[in-house]
Amino acid sequence: MGFTFSFDAIWNNLGPLFSGLLTTLQITGISMLLGLILGVFVAIFRLSRNFFVSKLTAVYVEIFRCTPVLVQLVWIFYCLPIVLGVELGNYASSIIALTLYVGAIYGEAFRSGIQGIEQDQIDAGIALNLSAAQRMRYIVLPQAVRIVIPVLLSNTVSLFKESSLVSTVGMSDLMYLGRIISASTYRPIEILTTVAVIYFIVAFPVTILTRKIEVMVAKKLER
Amino acid sequence: MKQKQDDYFLRIINLRKSFGDLHVLRGINLNVRHRERVIIIGPSGGGKSTLLRCAMGLETIDEGEILVENEPYIICDRKRRQSAISKKIQLQVGMVFQSFNLFPHLTVMQNLMLSPIKVRKMPKREAFEKSRSLLKKIGLEDKINEYPARLSGGQKQRVAIVRALVMDPKIMLFDEVTSALDPELIKEVLDVMKQLALEGMTMLVVTHEMSFAKDVGERVILIDEGRIVEEGEPEIFFSKPREERTRQFLSHFLET
């Protein structure tokens, strides 16, 4: 059985795939921003001296780290409306699910960054009479963020790929449109390969950037 | 002549501190007069640094109290099993560390201005001018925009001293500030400290620099195993120590 690769199938559908990419980037971008904010709080709560705050945060982190994102998405899309009695819609559910997922992942990255700051730095802050919140804000977090930028970027690349799961709740992202077009054109190999190439073209430069930033940060934070 | 209690700037009374089973300070009593320069020497692990760290409020204390101008600065609340510190008095205390502890993500100027602006609520312009004039005094005005990584060890330590001075402390604590430096860089740091002494700063200095102790110190104290072994004026302390332990410790320095 012969197979001829049809470039036409790709050219004719680049437009819709591109609009799918925009949706994917939008969902990834919003979840990333919300996740970063959530992540900072997750790290601070996780390191809290208050036993309950710390443990409760740990439970949240572990649940979202150790279960499939697909299931989290389904919980939030189907189950949360039942529990809360509010209809969320697939867009809001997607953003909430991905934010909660990546917030847990970012939170652990921030935590390792915060814990990586030497006690000497904190001592210097105390000796300069900075309050605990000021030390966190001006000494610990800025250095911790620099240390964890490479980790955050690589987490974000994962988020970008995981976001393809929102197609299961009917979001017309890159993956969803790819699947629809594959089915309607009977050209899954061409279309899905193109989808993969598009994911790669976006993600690969970020991983290169990650390595560059890693080197830059190491130089900058040398004492 | 006996000192009146009122004349003392800092009074450390029966200070005790343990880390687990390790008794690091076993009842330290130390009074420091206004403008006095007290040098603390002693073997590693004897409790010198812990004493300074307690006086800065970096460590909690297990027993005793520290007064500044007869006001309670750090007291031990035995019921709650923790020590309480007066933040207002802590503002009068400055400290410089062995490993400089500059903030690597901030420039020299940002290192200096952070605390005056955030803690003292000083206007930016004023904090800048004050920091600049202090940097000029130690010859580092041209390093304003450098990051700490670009400075030599001696320069870092001088910046660290200035960073403490911008806050207008009334007493400065120096914790082995030259121990991490190459020998040729030690002098530039000691010179800044000598200048500070001439200007009348009250100083508590932990050091291994015996010539500095003789030149600048008004009183030398040997601390070992968490206790003050001997104290006295430098001339007598170094030439005619009373205690065998002091003679033994000082002999290490005479040999080298």
XYZ file of N, CA and C in Angstrom, chain B residues 12 44 50 57 82 98-99 107 111 175 181 186 189 202 206 216 221 225:
54
model
N 25.788 43.847 78.714
C 25.377 42.457 78.503
C 25.448 41.779 79.864
N 38.666 29.578 67.933
C 37.442 29.289 67.179
C 36.506 28.434 68.016
N 29.116 34.131 68.332
C 27.749 33.966 68.861
C 27.387 35.151 69.744
N 20.903 40.501 67.537
C 19.540 39.972 67.456
C 19.398 38.898 66.397
N 11.413 32.269 74.968
C 12.036 32.923 73.819
C 12.480 34.312 74.227
N 31.959 38.439 58.387
C 33.165 37.876 57.782
C 33.012 37.732 56.266
N 31.844 37.242 55.834
C 31.687 36.956 54.405
C 30.956 38.080 53.665
N 23.182 46.667 42.927
C 24.442 47.386 42.753
C 24.919 47.891 44.110
N 22.599 48.486 47.304
C 22.898 47.829 48.572
C 22.844 48.843 49.714
N 32.456 41.224 62.966
C 32.686 39.795 63.213
C 33.739 39.221 62.267
N 39.753 37.634 53.853
C 40.459 38.457 52.858
C 41.886 37.983 52.622
N 43.792 43.204 53.608
C 43.340 43.395 54.989
C 43.493 44.847 55.434
N 40.781 47.493 54.772
C 39.585 47.366 55.610
C 39.883 47.867 57.032
N 31.453 53.707 68.825
C 31.540 52.622 69.800
C 31.653 51.320 69.010
N 35.409 41.494 66.918
C 35.989 40.155 67.027
C 37.048 40.045 65.936
N 44.126 49.920 68.165
C 42.803 50.550 68.202
C 42.032 50.234 69.482
N 39.455 41.500 75.294
C 38.781 40.449 76.058
C 39.073 39.113 75.414
N 35.452 28.905 75.586
C 34.444 28.009 76.141
C 33.264 28.761 76.736
